[in-house]
Amino acid sequence: MTGRLGARRTRLGAALREARRDAGLTQALAAAALGCRQGKINKIETTHCAISPKDLNQLLQIYGTSEDTASRIRSLAVSAGPGHPADTRPSPSYLRLLELEQQASEILALHSERIPRPLQSEPYMLMQFTRSGESADLTSLLFDWQERARMFTADDPPHYRALLSESSLHRMPGGRTPSRVIDQAEHLLRLGRRHERVSIQILTFDADIPYLDADFTVLRFAGQEKDVAYVEYATEGRMFRAAKPVADRVLYWNRLRSAALTVEDSRKFLENLVDEARVAWSNTSQ
């Protein structure tokens, strides 16, 4: 991983390595004191994986760092941004996606059964991980969510164009309830109002399309960087860099876009969805 996000994590890893060495400890001794394997310490120091606040505080105690040094390292941990604990082993493709999102000039997203992370409301995101049973630190999850959404407020944000299947607004993590529908739909409406480069179009069940493919994201760049496509499967993601698979997905995305509701009609669709959910909520509370 390159760029600002990778540089931040590199600085954090270097600071922790320096603190360990100043304490006169090898990675193996640090791991023994933390109660983990040496490989975890190595990943934290040399790769782009996150460290949980609990592990960070324990390591700073083990290393006997001064208050000033500990404060500096904690600040680096916060600025290092999204990540997953070392034990969860995020794929290189996913980590690359996080970095490239911050550099892209245009992002084309297709999602059929769920809302993509940059567009998720906080309750949606938290419920998704609660129900998935994944082993992830809450602070890291929030960093991941906040960092990916930060692209919308950058000085020169990408044009983020999302096609969402109607199904993604019915299949909510933890089950569909009026409150969850209202929260997520209103979040999408707010994003559309606040960020002029964010466009959301709904692909309804009535859309005239032959089929709906796996979720994917195409990242396009203004400079010499080649466009890439990140395809999400049930348990993993894959990054495509060759011209043909990327071009094929751009063509497919554009075909789906022509069958989707317009941005304005999609806004009205979401508003109607909120109104219907409020009525359902009112009926269940009576």
Coordinates of N, CA and C in Angstrom, one line a residue, residues 168-259:
S168 N -31.1 -4.2 -1.7 CA -30.2 -3.8 -0.7 C -30.9 -2.9 0.4
L169 N -32.1 -2.4 0.1 CA -32.9 -1.6 1.0 C -33.9 -2.4 1.7
H170 N -34.1 -3.6 1.3 CA -35.0 -4.5 2.0 C -34.3 -5.5 2.9
R171 N -33.1 -6.0 2.5 CA -32.4 -7.0 3.3 C -31.4 -6.2 4.2
M172 N -31.9 -5.9 5.4 CA -31.1 -5.2 6.4 C -30.4 -6.2 7.3
P173 N -29.2 -5.8 7.7 CA -28.5 -6.7 8.7 C -29.3 -6.8 10.0
G174 N -29.4 -8.0 10.4 CA -30.2 -8.2 11.7 C -31.7 -8.3 11.4
G175 N -32.1 -8.2 10.1 CA -33.5 -8.3 9.8 C -34.1 -6.9 9.5
R176 N -35.1 -6.9 8.6 CA -35.7 -5.6 8.2 C -36.7 -5.1 9.2
T177 N -36.4 -4.0 9.7 CA -37.4 -3.3 10.6 C -37.6 -1.9 10.2
P178 N -38.7 -1.3 10.5 CA -39.0 0.1 10.0 C -37.9 1.1 10.4
S179 N -37.4 0.9 11.7 CA -36.4 1.9 12.2 C -35.1 1.7 11.4
R180 N -34.7 0.5 11.0 CA -33.4 0.3 10.2 C -33.6 0.9 8.8
V181 N -34.7 0.7 8.2 CA -35.0 1.2 6.9 C -34.9 2.7 6.9
I182 N -35.6 3.3 7.9 CA -35.6 4.8 8.0 C -34.2 5.3 8.2
D183 N -33.5 4.7 9.1 CA -32.1 5.2 9.4 C -31.3 5.2 8.1
Q184 N -31.2 4.1 7.4 CA -30.3 3.9 6.3 C -30.8 4.8 5.1
A185 N -32.1 4.8 4.8 CA -32.6 5.6 3.7 C -32.4 7.1 3.9
E186 N -32.6 7.5 5.1 CA -32.4 8.9 5.4 C -30.9 9.3 5.3
H187 N -30.0 8.3 5.7 CA -28.6 8.6 5.6 C -28.2 8.7 4.1
L188 N -28.8 7.9 3.2 CA -28.5 8.0 1.8 C -29.0 9.4 1.3
L189 N -30.2 9.8 1.7 CA -30.7 11.1 1.3 C -29.8 12.3 1.7
R190 N -29.3 12.2 3.0 CA -28.4 13.2 3.5 C -27.1 13.3 2.7
L191 N -26.5 12.1 2.4 CA -25.3 12.1 1.6 C -25.5 12.8 0.2
G192 N -26.7 12.5 -0.4 CA -27.0 13.1 -1.7 C -27.1 14.6 -1.6
R193 N -27.7 15.0 -0.5 CA -27.9 16.5 -0.4 C -26.6 17.2 -0.1
R194 N -25.8 16.6 0.8 CA -24.6 17.3 1.2 C -23.4 17.3 0.3
H195 N -23.4 16.3 -0.6 CA -22.2 16.1 -1.4 C -22.6 16.0 -2.9
E196 N -22.3 17.1 -3.6 CA -22.8 17.2 -5.0 C -22.2 16.1 -5.9
R197 N -21.0 15.5 -5.5 CA -20.4 14.5 -6.4 C -20.8 13.1 -6.0
V198 N -21.8 13.0 -5.1 CA -22.3 11.7 -4.7 C -23.7 11.5 -5.4
S199 N -23.8 10.5 -6.3 CA -25.1 10.2 -6.9 C -25.5 8.8 -6.6
I200 N -26.7 8.6 -6.3 CA -27.2 7.3 -5.9 C -28.5 7.0 -6.8
Q201 N -28.4 5.9 -7.5 CA -29.5 5.5 -8.3 C -30.0 4.1 -7.9
I202 N -31.3 3.9 -7.8 CA -31.9 2.7 -7.4 C -32.3 1.8 -8.6
L203 N -31.9 0.6 -8.5 CA -32.2 -0.4 -9.6 C -33.4 -1.2 -9.0
T204 N -34.6 -0.9 -9.4 CA -35.8 -1.5 -8.8 C -36.0 -2.9 -9.3
F205 N -36.9 -3.6 -8.6 CA -37.2 -5.0 -9.0 C -37.8 -5.0 -10.4
D206 N -38.4 -3.9 -10.8 CA -39.1 -3.9 -12.1 C -38.1 -3.5 -13.2
A207 N -36.8 -3.2 -12.9 CA -35.9 -2.8 -13.9 C -35.7 -3.9 -15.0
D208 N -35.6 -3.4 -16.3 CA -35.5 -4.3 -17.4 C -34.1 -4.7 -17.6
I209 N -33.6 -5.7 -16.9 CA -32.2 -6.2 -16.9 C -32.2 -7.7 -17.0
P210 N -31.2 -8.3 -17.7 CA -31.1 -9.8 -17.8 C -30.8 -10.5 -16.5
Y211 N -29.9 -9.9 -15.7 CA -29.5 -10.5 -14.5 C -28.7 -9.4 -13.7
L212 N -28.3 -9.7 -12.5 CA -27.6 -8.8 -11.6 C -26.3 -9.5 -11.2
D213 N -25.2 -9.0 -11.6 CA -23.9 -9.7 -11.3 C -23.4 -9.4 -9.9
A214 N -22.3 -10.0 -9.5 CA -21.7 -9.8 -8.2 C -21.3 -8.3 -8.0
D215 N -21.3 -7.9 -6.7 CA -21.0 -6.5 -6.4 C -19.6 -6.2 -6.9
F216 N -19.4 -5.0 -7.4 CA -18.1 -4.5 -7.8 C -18.0 -3.0 -7.7
T217 N -16.7 -2.6 -7.7 CA -16.4 -1.2 -7.7 C -15.3 -0.9 -8.7
V218 N -15.6 0.0 -9.6 CA -14.6 0.5 -10.6 C -14.0 1.8 -10.1
L219 N -12.7 1.9 -10.1 CA -12.0 3.1 -9.7 C -11.3 3.6 -10.9
R220 N -11.6 4.9 -11.2 CA -11.0 5.5 -12.4 C -10.1 6.7 -11.9
F221 N -9.1 7.0 -12.7 CA -8.1 7.9 -12.3 C -7.8 9.0 -13.4
A222 N -7.5 10.2 -13.0 CA -7.3 11.3 -13.9 C -5.9 11.2 -14.5
G223 N -5.0 10.7 -13.8 CA -3.6 10.7 -14.2 C -3.2 9.5 -15.0
Q224 N -2.0 9.0 -14.8 CA -1.5 7.9 -15.6 C -1.8 6.6 -14.9
E225 N -2.4 6.6 -13.7 CA -2.8 5.4 -13.0 C -3.8 4.7 -13.8
K226 N -3.7 3.4 -14.0 CA -4.7 2.6 -14.7 C -5.9 2.4 -13.9
D227 N -7.1 2.4 -14.5 CA -8.3 2.1 -13.9 C -8.3 0.7 -13.4
V228 N -9.0 0.4 -12.3 CA -9.0 -1.0 -11.7 C -10.5 -1.3 -11.3
A229 N -10.8 -2.6 -11.1 CA -12.1 -3.0 -10.7 C -11.9 -3.9 -9.5
Y230 N -12.6 -3.7 -8.5 CA -12.6 -4.6 -7.3 C -13.9 -5.3 -7.2
V231 N -13.9 -6.6 -7.3 CA -15.1 -7.5 -7.4 C -15.2 -8.2 -6.0
E232 N -16.4 -8.1 -5.4 CA -16.6 -8.7 -4.1 C -17.4 -10.0 -4.3
Y233 N -16.9 -11.0 -3.6 CA -17.6 -12.3 -3.6 C -18.0 -12.5 -2.2
A234 N -18.6 -13.7 -1.9 CA -19.2 -14.0 -0.6 C -18.2 -13.9 0.5
T235 N -17.0 -14.4 0.3 CA -16.0 -14.5 1.4 C -14.7 -13.7 1.1
E236 N -14.6 -13.1 -0.1 CA -13.3 -12.4 -0.5 C -13.5 -11.4 -1.6
G237 N -12.5 -10.6 -1.9 CA -12.6 -9.7 -3.0 C -11.4 -9.9 -3.9
R238 N -11.5 -9.5 -5.1 CA -10.4 -9.6 -6.1 C -10.3 -8.3 -6.9
M239 N -9.0 -7.9 -7.0 CA -8.7 -6.7 -7.8 C -8.3 -7.1 -9.2
F240 N -9.0 -6.4 -10.2 CA -8.7 -6.6 -11.6 C -8.0 -5.4 -12.1
R241 N -6.8 -5.6 -12.8 CA -6.1 -4.4 -13.3 C -6.0 -4.5 -14.9
A242 N -6.2 -5.6 -15.4 CA -6.2 -5.8 -16.9 C -7.3 -4.9 -17.5
A243 N -7.0 -4.4 -18.7 CA -7.9 -3.4 -19.3 C -9.3 -4.1 -19.7
K244 N -9.3 -5.3 -20.2 CA -10.6 -5.9 -20.6 C -11.6 -6.1 -19.5
P245 N -11.2 -6.8 -18.4 CA -12.2 -7.0 -17.3 C -12.7 -5.7 -16.7
V246 N -11.8 -4.7 -16.7 CA -12.2 -3.4 -16.2 C -13.2 -2.7 -17.1
A247 N -12.9 -2.8 -18.4 CA -13.8 -2.2 -19.4 C -15.1 -2.9 -19.5
D248 N -15.1 -4.2 -19.3 CA -16.3 -5.0 -19.3 C -17.3 -4.6 -18.2
R249 N -16.7 -4.3 -17.1 CA -17.5 -3.9 -15.9 C -18.0 -2.5 -16.1
V250 N -17.2 -1.6 -16.7 CA -17.7 -0.3 -16.9 C -18.9 -0.3 -17.9
L251 N -18.8 -1.1 -18.9 CA -19.9 -1.3 -19.9 C -21.1 -1.9 -19.2
Y252 N -21.0 -2.9 -18.4 CA -22.1 -3.5 -17.7 C -22.7 -2.5 -16.7
W253 N -21.9 -1.7 -16.0 CA -22.4 -0.7 -15.1 C -23.3 0.3 -15.8
N254 N -22.8 0.8 -17.0 CA -23.5 1.8 -17.7 C -24.9 1.2 -18.3
R255 N -24.9 -0.1 -18.6 CA -26.1 -0.7 -19.0 C -27.1 -0.7 -17.9
L256 N -26.7 -1.1 -16.7 CA -27.5 -1.1 -15.6 C -28.0 0.3 -15.2
R257 N -27.1 1.3 -15.3 CA -27.5 2.6 -15.0 C -28.6 3.1 -15.9
S258 N -28.6 2.7 -17.1 CA -29.7 3.2 -18.0 C -31.0 2.5 -17.7
A259 N -31.0 1.4 -16.9 CA -32.2 0.8 -16.5 C -32.7 1.2 -15.1

